[in-house]
mmCIF file of C-alpha atoms in Angstrom:
data_model
loop_
_atom_site.group_PDB
_atom_site.id
_atom_site.type_symbol
_atom_site.label_atom_id
_atom_site.label_comp_id
_atom_site.label_asym_id
_atom_site.label_seq_id
_atom_site.Cartn_x
_atom_site.Cartn_y
_atom_site.Cartn_z
ATOM 1 C CA MET Z 1 -107.229 -47.068 -76.912
ATOM 2 C CA HIS Z 2 -105.431 -48.450 -73.920
ATOM 3 C CA THR Z 3 -107.361 -48.759 -70.661
ATOM 4 C CA ILE Z 4 -106.230 -49.854 -67.293
ATOM 5 C CA PRO Z 5 -108.125 -52.923 -66.118
ATOM 6 C CA GLN Z 6 -110.056 -52.327 -62.982
ATOM 7 C CA PRO Z 7 -110.092 -55.067 -60.334
ATOM 8 C CA SER Z 8 -113.431 -56.544 -59.667
ATOM 9 C CA GLY Z 9 -114.809 -57.606 -56.320
ATOM 10 C CA PRO Z 10 -114.347 -56.107 -52.847
ATOM 11 C CA ARG Z 11 -111.266 -54.052 -52.281
ATOM 12 C CA PRO Z 12 -108.841 -55.633 -49.821
ATOM 13 C CA PRO Z 13 -108.253 -53.670 -46.642
ATOM 14 C CA MET Z 14 -105.240 -51.447 -46.670
ATOM 15 C CA ALA Z 15 -102.413 -52.642 -44.593
ATOM 16 C CA GLN Z 16 -101.076 -50.381 -41.884
ATOM 17 C CA PRO Z 17 -97.735 -48.861 -42.747
ATOM 18 C CA PRO Z 18 -95.025 -50.650 -40.890
ATOM 19 C CA PHE Z 19 -93.609 -47.443 -39.475
ATOM 20 C CA ALA Z 20 -96.857 -46.079 -38.085
ATOM 21 C CA GLN Z 21 -96.608 -47.614 -34.653
ATOM 22 C CA PRO Z 22 -92.875 -47.007 -34.102
ATOM 23 C CA TYR Z 23 -93.284 -43.452 -35.410
ATOM 24 C CA ALA Z 24 -96.014 -42.726 -32.901
ATOM 25 C CA GLN Z 25 -93.971 -44.186 -30.086
ATOM 26 C CA HIS Z 26 -90.884 -42.165 -30.869
ATOM 27 C CA PRO Z 27 -90.037 -39.909 -27.907
ATOM 28 C CA PHE Z 28 -89.843 -36.787 -30.097
ATOM 29 C CA THR Z 29 -93.294 -37.310 -31.571
ATOM 30 C CA GLN Z 30 -95.141 -38.289 -28.454
ATOM 31 C CA GLN Z 31 -97.722 -35.997 -27.060
ATOM 32 C CA PRO Z 32 -96.725 -34.197 -23.862
ATOM 33 C CA SER Z 33 -97.849 -35.858 -20.709
ATOM 34 C CA ALA Z 34 -100.978 -34.637 -19.038
ATOM 35 C CA GLN Z 35 -99.135 -33.348 -15.965
ATOM 36 C CA PRO Z 36 -96.202 -30.949 -16.303
ATOM 37 C CA PRO Z 37 -93.104 -31.789 -14.322
ATOM 38 C CA PHE Z 38 -93.588 -28.809 -12.011
ATOM 39 C CA PRO Z 39 -96.892 -27.845 -10.389
ATOM 40 C CA GLN Z 40 -98.379 -24.798 -12.000
ATOM 41 C CA PRO Z 41 -100.058 -22.228 -9.753
ATOM 42 C CA PRO Z 42 -103.735 -21.757 -10.383
ATOM 43 C CA ALA Z 43 -104.802 -18.547 -12.022
ATOM 44 C CA ARG Z 44 -107.166 -17.625 -9.220
ATOM 45 C CA PRO Z 45 -107.292 -18.858 -5.654
ATOM 46 C CA PRO Z 46 -110.043 -21.379 -5.174
ATOM 47 C CA ALA Z 47 -112.896 -20.141 -3.107
ATOM 48 C CA HIS Z 48 -113.694 -21.914 0.110
ATOM 49 C CA PRO Z 49 -116.984 -23.856 0.037
ATOM 50 C CA SER Z 50 -118.293 -21.686 2.824
ATOM 51 C CA GLY Z 51 -117.408 -18.587 0.862
ATOM 52 C CA GLN Z 52 -115.829 -16.921 3.880
ATOM 53 C CA LEU Z 53 -112.161 -17.285 2.981
ATOM 54 C CA ARG Z 54 -111.532 -14.473 0.576
ATOM 55 C CA PRO Z 55 -108.575 -12.092 0.500
ATOM 56 C CA ARG Z 56 -109.272 -9.066 2.614
ATOM 57 C CA PRO Z 57 -107.815 -5.599 2.009
ATOM 58 C CA VAL Z 58 -104.617 -4.781 3.853
ATOM 59 C CA ALA Z 59 -103.747 -1.415 2.361
ATOM 60 C CA GLY Z 60 -105.878 0.604 4.785
ATOM 61 C CA LEU Z 61 -104.699 -1.359 7.780
ATOM 62 C CA GLY Z 62 -101.118 -0.947 6.611
ATOM 63 C CA THR Z 63 -101.568 2.808 6.371
ATOM 64 C CA VAL Z 64 -102.989 2.931 9.899
ATOM 65 C CA THR Z 65 -100.039 0.871 11.125
ATOM 66 C CA ILE Z 66 -97.547 3.205 9.465
ATOM 67 C CA VAL Z 67 -99.247 6.300 10.916
ATOM 68 C CA LEU Z 68 -99.289 4.816 14.431
ATOM 69 C CA VAL Z 69 -95.632 3.789 14.201
ATOM 70 C CA ALA Z 70 -94.741 7.308 13.074
ATOM 71 C CA ALA Z 71 -96.743 8.774 15.970
ATOM 72 C CA ALA Z 72 -94.948 6.493 18.440
ATOM 73 C CA LEU Z 73 -91.602 7.560 17.000
ATOM 74 C CA ALA Z 74 -92.549 11.220 17.309
ATOM 75 C CA ALA Z 75 -93.523 10.692 20.933
ATOM 76 C CA GLY Z 76 -90.236 8.893 21.487
ATOM 77 C CA LEU Z 77 -88.349 11.826 20.026
ATOM 78 C CA LEU Z 78 -90.172 14.208 22.375
ATOM 79 C CA ARG Z 79 -89.349 11.930 25.287
ATOM 80 C CA LEU Z 80 -85.690 11.854 24.294
ATOM 81 C CA ALA Z 81 -85.655 15.640 24.077
ATOM 82 C CA ALA Z 82 -87.269 15.899 27.521
ATOM 83 C CA THR Z 83 -84.699 13.516 28.970
ATOM 84 C CA SER Z 84 -81.866 15.539 27.491
ATOM 85 C CA TRP Z 85 -83.415 18.747 28.800
ATOM 86 C CA ALA Z 86 -83.757 17.334 32.299
ATOM 87 C CA SER Z 87 -80.161 16.124 32.195
ATOM 88 C CA GLN Z 88 -78.921 19.555 31.205
ATOM 89 C CA VAL Z 89 -80.942 21.176 33.967
ATOM 90 C CA VAL Z 90 -79.552 18.823 36.610
ATOM 91 C CA PHE Z 91 -75.941 18.448 35.474
ATOM 92 C CA GLY Z 92 -75.471 21.466 33.284
ATOM 93 C CA PRO Z 93 -74.559 21.534 29.605
ATOM 94 C CA MET C 1 -83.657 24.051 41.005
ATOM 95 C CA SER C 2 -86.910 22.217 41.518
ATOM 96 C CA GLU C 3 -88.763 24.846 39.507
ATOM 97 C CA LEU C 4 -86.271 24.386 36.676
ATOM 98 C CA VAL C 5 -86.808 20.628 36.671
ATOM 99 C CA ASP C 6 -90.586 20.963 36.610
ATOM 100 C CA GLY C 7 -90.624 21.744 32.881
ATOM 101 C CA PRO C 8 -88.669 18.718 31.611
ATOM 102 C CA LEU C 9 -90.362 16.407 34.121
ATOM 103 C CA PHE C 10 -93.782 17.549 32.933
ATOM 104 C CA LEU C 11 -92.684 16.958 29.346
ATOM 105 C CA LEU C 12 -91.401 13.508 30.290
ATOM 106 C CA LEU C 13 -94.752 12.688 31.895
ATOM 107 C CA VAL C 14 -96.756 13.937 28.917
ATOM 108 C CA THR C 15 -94.606 12.124 26.355
ATOM 109 C CA GLY C 16 -94.861 8.959 28.427
ATOM 110 C CA PHE C 17 -98.646 9.183 28.407
ATOM 111 C CA LEU C 18 -98.523 9.791 24.659
ATOM 112 C CA MET C 19 -95.948 7.186 23.723
ATOM 113 C CA VAL C 20 -97.184 4.125 25.615
ATOM 114 C CA PRO C 21 -100.733 3.993 24.181
ATOM 115 C CA THR C 22 -99.493 4.935 20.726
ATOM 116 C CA ALA C 23 -96.850 2.228 20.752
ATOM 117 C CA LEU C 24 -99.360 -0.343 22.001
ATOM 118 C CA ALA C 25 -101.836 0.633 19.292
ATOM 119 C CA ALA C 26 -99.108 0.466 16.635
ATOM 120 C CA ALA C 27 -98.073 -2.985 17.831
ATOM 121 C CA ALA C 28 -101.674 -4.208 17.832
ATOM 122 C CA THR C 29 -102.397 -2.943 14.316
ATOM 123 C CA ALA C 30 -99.098 -4.360 13.090
ATOM 124 C CA LEU C 31 -100.034 -7.786 14.458
ATOM 125 C CA VAL C 32 -103.491 -7.597 12.870
ATOM 126 C CA TRP C 33 -101.861 -6.580 9.597
ATOM 127 C CA VAL C 34 -99.453 -9.535 9.775
ATOM 128 C CA HIS C 35 -102.343 -11.953 10.422
ATOM 129 C CA ARG C 36 -104.417 -10.583 7.579
ATOM 130 C CA ALA C 37 -101.517 -10.383 5.118
ATOM 131 C CA ARG C 38 -100.500 -13.954 5.979
ATOM 132 C CA THR C 39 -104.070 -15.166 5.417
ATOM 133 C CA ASN C 40 -104.213 -13.348 2.085
ATOM 134 C CA ALA C 41 -100.840 -14.776 1.066
ATOM 135 C CA ALA C 42 -102.073 -18.325 1.578
ATOM 136 C CA LEU C 43 -105.130 -17.589 -0.572
ATOM 137 C CA LEU C 44 -103.069 -15.923 -3.294
ATOM 138 C CA SER C 45 -100.535 -18.779 -3.446
ATOM 139 C CA PRO C 46 -102.234 -22.017 -2.462
ATOM 140 C CA HIS C 47 -99.445 -23.996 -4.153
ATOM 141 C CA LEU C 48 -96.824 -22.680 -1.690
ATOM 142 C CA ARG C 49 -96.253 -24.206 1.717
ATOM 143 C CA LEU C 50 -95.622 -21.383 4.154
ATOM 144 C CA ARG C 51 -93.717 -22.052 7.335
ATOM 145 C CA TYR C 52 -95.978 -20.434 9.907
ATOM 146 C CA SER C 53 -99.752 -20.266 10.098
ATOM 147 C CA PRO C 54 -101.407 -16.856 10.616
ATOM 148 C CA THR C 55 -101.966 -17.521 14.301
ATOM 149 C CA ALA C 56 -98.447 -18.875 14.777
ATOM 150 C CA SER C 57 -97.050 -15.807 13.036
ATOM 151 C CA VAL C 58 -98.778 -13.517 15.518
ATOM 152 C CA LEU C 59 -97.871 -15.622 18.553
ATOM 153 C CA LEU C 60 -94.209 -15.844 17.547
ATOM 154 C CA LEU C 61 -94.042 -12.065 17.267
ATOM 155 C CA LEU C 62 -95.274 -11.762 20.850
ATOM 156 C CA ILE C 63 -92.230 -13.600 22.265
ATOM 157 C CA PRO C 64 -89.677 -11.096 23.571
ATOM 158 C CA VAL C 65 -86.207 -11.208 22.018
ATOM 159 C CA ALA C 66 -87.169 -14.122 19.738
ATOM 160 C CA ASN C 67 -89.560 -11.922 17.763
ATOM 161 C CA ALA C 68 -86.553 -10.044 16.361
ATOM 162 C CA TYR C 69 -85.542 -13.277 14.644
ATOM 163 C CA PHE C 70 -88.993 -14.546 13.610
ATOM 164 C CA ILE C 71 -90.065 -11.287 11.969
ATOM 165 C CA GLY C 72 -87.700 -12.018 9.074
ATOM 166 C CA PRO C 73 -88.988 -15.445 7.973
ATOM 167 C CA ILE C 74 -92.600 -14.432 8.600
ATOM 168 C CA LEU C 75 -92.431 -11.322 6.419
ATOM 169 C CA GLY C 76 -90.321 -13.176 3.847
ATOM 170 C CA ASP C 77 -92.976 -15.861 3.475
ATOM 171 C CA ILE C 78 -95.752 -13.291 3.181
ATOM 172 C CA ARG C 79 -93.813 -11.349 0.564
ATOM 173 C CA ALA C 80 -92.987 -14.448 -1.496
ATOM 174 C CA ALA C 81 -96.574 -15.709 -1.429
ATOM 175 C CA SER C 82 -97.962 -12.294 -2.312
ATOM 176 C CA PHE C 83 -96.065 -12.263 -5.609
ATOM 177 C CA PRO C 84 -95.968 -15.880 -6.838
ATOM 178 C CA TYR C 85 -95.594 -15.255 -10.574
ATOM 179 C CA GLY C 86 -92.169 -13.622 -10.753
ATOM 180 C CA HIS C 87 -89.137 -12.271 -8.957
ATOM 181 C CA ASP C 88 -89.582 -9.466 -6.476
ATOM 182 C CA GLU C 89 -86.075 -8.175 -5.977
ATOM 183 C CA ARG C 90 -87.106 -4.942 -4.272
ATOM 184 C CA GLY C 91 -89.295 -6.749 -1.750
ATOM 185 C CA THR C 92 -86.540 -9.222 -0.966
ATOM 186 C CA ARG C 93 -84.060 -6.419 -0.332
ATOM 187 C CA LEU C 94 -86.555 -4.516 1.812
ATOM 188 C CA VAL C 95 -87.361 -7.508 4.005
ATOM 189 C CA ARG C 96 -83.698 -8.395 4.453
ATOM 190 C CA ALA C 97 -82.743 -4.809 5.288
ATOM 191 C CA PHE C 98 -85.599 -4.529 7.782
ATOM 192 C CA TRP C 99 -84.685 -7.854 9.361
ATOM 193 C CA ALA C 100 -81.007 -6.930 9.709
ATOM 194 C CA THR C 101 -81.848 -3.504 11.151
ATOM 195 C CA THR C 102 -84.296 -5.025 13.627
ATOM 196 C CA VAL C 103 -81.811 -7.628 14.839
ATOM 197 C CA VAL C 104 -79.084 -4.991 15.211
ATOM 198 C CA THR C 105 -81.455 -2.640 17.047
ATOM 199 C CA ALA C 106 -82.564 -5.379 19.438
ATOM 200 C CA ALA C 107 -78.971 -6.445 20.074
ATOM 201 C CA VAL C 108 -77.766 -2.898 20.699
ATOM 202 C CA ALA C 109 -80.730 -2.049 22.925
ATOM 203 C CA GLY C 110 -80.469 -5.235 24.978
ATOM 204 C CA THR C 111 -76.703 -5.108 25.396
ATOM 205 C CA GLY C 112 -76.631 -1.386 26.143
ATOM 206 C CA ASN C 113 -79.371 -1.647 28.759
ATOM 207 C CA LEU C 114 -77.590 -4.517 30.491
ATOM 208 C CA VAL C 115 -74.252 -2.683 30.504
ATOM 209 C CA LEU C 116 -75.720 0.606 31.732
ATOM 210 C CA SER C 117 -77.708 -1.157 34.422
ATOM 211 C CA ALA C 118 -74.649 -3.043 35.632
ATOM 212 C CA VAL C 119 -72.507 0.105 35.644
ATOM 213 C CA SER C 120 -75.145 2.093 37.540
ATOM 214 C CA GLU C 121 -75.594 -0.645 40.142
ATOM 215 C CA TRP C 122 -71.853 -0.870 40.663
ATOM 216 C CA LEU C 123 -71.318 2.873 40.731
ATOM 217 C CA PHE C 124 -74.223 3.775 42.982
ATOM 218 C CA ALA C 125 -74.055 0.749 45.242
ATOM 219 C CA PRO C 126 -74.665 1.317 48.981
ATOM 220 C CA GLY C 127 -71.481 2.318 50.714
ATOM 221 C CA ARG C 128 -69.840 3.609 47.573
ATOM 222 C CA ALA C 129 -69.588 7.375 47.360
ATOM 223 C CA ALA C 130 -69.988 8.125 43.689
ATOM 224 C CA GLY C 131 -68.881 11.578 42.742
ATOM 225 C CA GLU C 132 -70.885 14.036 40.731
ATOM 226 C CA ALA C 133 -68.496 13.666 37.823
ATOM 227 C CA ALA C 134 -69.161 9.928 37.648
ATOM 228 C CA ALA C 135 -72.900 10.494 37.690
ATOM 229 C CA HIS C 136 -72.504 13.072 34.944
ATOM 230 C CA HIS C 137 -70.531 10.619 32.797
ATOM 231 C CA VAL C 138 -73.063 7.842 33.298
ATOM 232 C CA THR C 139 -75.900 10.181 32.395
ATOM 233 C CA ALA C 140 -74.088 11.367 29.277
ATOM 234 C CA ALA C 141 -73.424 7.761 28.253
ATOM 235 C CA ALA C 142 -77.067 6.861 28.835
ATOM 236 C CA LEU C 143 -78.223 9.790 26.714
ATOM 237 C CA THR C 144 -75.858 8.822 23.902
ATOM 238 C CA PHE C 145 -77.051 5.241 24.093
ATOM 239 C CA GLN C 146 -80.690 6.326 24.000
ATOM 240 C CA THR C 147 -80.007 8.511 20.978
ATOM 241 C CA VAL C 148 -78.273 5.708 19.097
ATOM 242 C CA THR C 149 -81.058 3.269 19.962
ATOM 243 C CA TYR C 150 -83.666 5.790 18.882
ATOM 244 C CA LEU C 151 -81.949 6.344 15.517
ATOM 245 C CA LEU C 152 -81.749 2.595 14.949
ATOM 246 C CA ALA C 153 -85.423 2.273 15.883
ATOM 247 C CA VAL C 154 -86.285 5.022 13.398
ATOM 248 C CA ALA C 155 -84.403 3.186 10.648
ATOM 249 C CA SER C 156 -86.145 -0.068 11.526
ATOM 250 C CA ALA C 157 -89.553 1.623 11.628
ATOM 251 C CA VAL C 158 -89.016 3.295 8.254
ATOM 252 C CA LEU C 159 -88.015 -0.020 6.693
ATOM 253 C CA PHE C 160 -91.019 -1.717 8.301
ATOM 254 C CA ALA C 161 -93.286 0.939 6.837
ATOM 255 C CA LEU C 162 -91.758 0.338 3.405
ATOM 256 C CA VAL C 163 -92.247 -3.424 3.766
ATOM 257 C CA VAL C 164 -95.872 -2.963 4.839
ATOM 258 C CA ARG C 165 -96.585 -0.662 1.911
ATOM 259 C CA HIS C 166 -94.835 -2.972 -0.553
ATOM 260 C CA ILE C 167 -96.653 -6.139 0.539
ATOM 261 C CA SER C 168 -99.988 -4.319 0.685
ATOM 262 C CA ARG C 169 -99.501 -3.146 -2.900
ATOM 263 C CA LEU C 170 -98.491 -6.625 -4.032
ATOM 264 C CA GLN C 171 -101.601 -8.174 -2.539
ATOM 265 C CA THR C 172 -103.828 -5.491 -4.000
ATOM 266 C CA ARG C 173 -102.230 -5.875 -7.434
ATOM 267 C CA ALA C 174 -102.445 -9.677 -7.362
ATOM 268 C CA HIS C 175 -106.133 -9.559 -8.155
ATOM 269 C CA GLY C 176 -105.865 -6.703 -10.617
ATOM 270 C CA ARG C 177 -108.215 -4.597 -8.578
ATOM 271 C CA PRO C 178 -108.573 -3.492 -4.975
ATOM 272 C CA LEU C 179 -109.665 -6.387 -2.851
ATOM 273 C CA ILE C 180 -113.186 -6.161 -1.547
ATOM 274 C CA VAL C 181 -114.423 -7.659 1.663
ATOM 275 C CA THR C 182 -117.234 -9.962 0.673
ATOM 276 C CA ARG C 183 -119.106 -12.763 2.308
ATOM 277 C CA VAL C 184 -119.924 -14.987 -0.619
ATOM 278 C CA THR C 185 -122.925 -17.216 -0.352
ATOM 279 C CA PRO C 186 -122.932 -20.569 -2.167
ATOM 280 C CA PRO C 187 -124.356 -20.137 -5.689
ATOM 281 C CA HIS C 188 -126.760 -23.082 -5.478
ATOM 282 C CA PRO C 189 -128.059 -23.726 -2.000
ATOM 283 C CA ARG C 190 -128.969 -27.309 -1.402
ATOM 284 C CA PRO C 191 -132.709 -27.998 -1.413
ATOM 285 C CA THR C 192 -134.168 -29.205 1.805
ATOM 286 C CA VAL C 193 -137.077 -31.434 2.665
ATOM 287 C CA PRO C 194 -139.983 -29.587 4.251
ATOM 288 C CA GLY C 195 -140.017 -30.229 7.944
ATOM 289 C CA ARG C 196 -136.461 -31.557 7.962
ATOM 290 C CA PRO C 197 -134.199 -28.616 7.526
ATOM 291 C CA GLY C 198 -130.726 -29.272 6.287
ATOM 292 C CA ARG C 199 -131.371 -32.665 4.720
ATOM 293 C CA PRO C 200 -130.935 -32.729 0.928
ATOM 294 C CA THR C 201 -133.654 -34.207 -1.261
ATOM 295 C CA HIS C 202 -131.237 -36.495 -3.031
ATOM 296 C CA SER C 203 -130.299 -38.327 0.116
ATOM 297 C CA ARG C 204 -130.142 -42.091 0.084
ATOM 298 C CA ARG C 205 -133.153 -42.541 2.354
ATOM 299 C CA ARG C 206 -135.482 -40.441 0.165
ATOM 300 C CA ASN C 207 -134.388 -41.994 -3.119
ATOM 301 C CA ARG C 208 -134.696 -45.540 -1.916
#
């Protein structure tokens, strides 16, 4: 029966493959850098340490603004009609 | 004749009393809205560098004539910062249309007022006997000018209302829920030394 002779004594350390270091340094195999080339926006705005700077609602204030602008326009239309009326009374149609 | 004029004059007086406070209130709320929306925009997009601070945005809109120009960049910045994660084509078109309409309205109103004022001063100057026909023509031209200016103002106001509604919705949607006014307290208040309020216990003097 044929047996393979086993080496005796401590096993020599395995040598590093010669391509390991160049392979890791290849530009296609490198890990992406920690910082992306463009700044990414944070998912949530950071809160101020004082806790006072938080987004406040604008929808209600916007609605009030729109209503007031519409009321001013309606008053302007009435004023224009009154001016036209006065002109017709003074100068005729 | 005087009795006939009483009706339109009374209506002119009443509409004047109605329009001036309403317009002032609308301007004040619009300025408050701009300040608040600009503050929110900076919080929603801290990575963007906006051109005007909230206070500068309000102050620039208070400058006569120049505010017609500054309203465009200010609202454009607020719109862009309120929607930082994509393209907002509708908002861009709304802001540009509102800006163009506002500039045209201001130009037409300013030029028309100057021309009508100059014509009236020349026509009704002392020593010049202006006929009734000339006065009638000037009045008709003034009425036409007022109507055109009013229609332009209506278009500008409608576009401004659309811009306000659009930006308000963007800022509300940015957080995924309606924004709530909260005064947030720090989660872990710093401990203080008894008798010495405000000084933390881990200060250098105490740990020495």
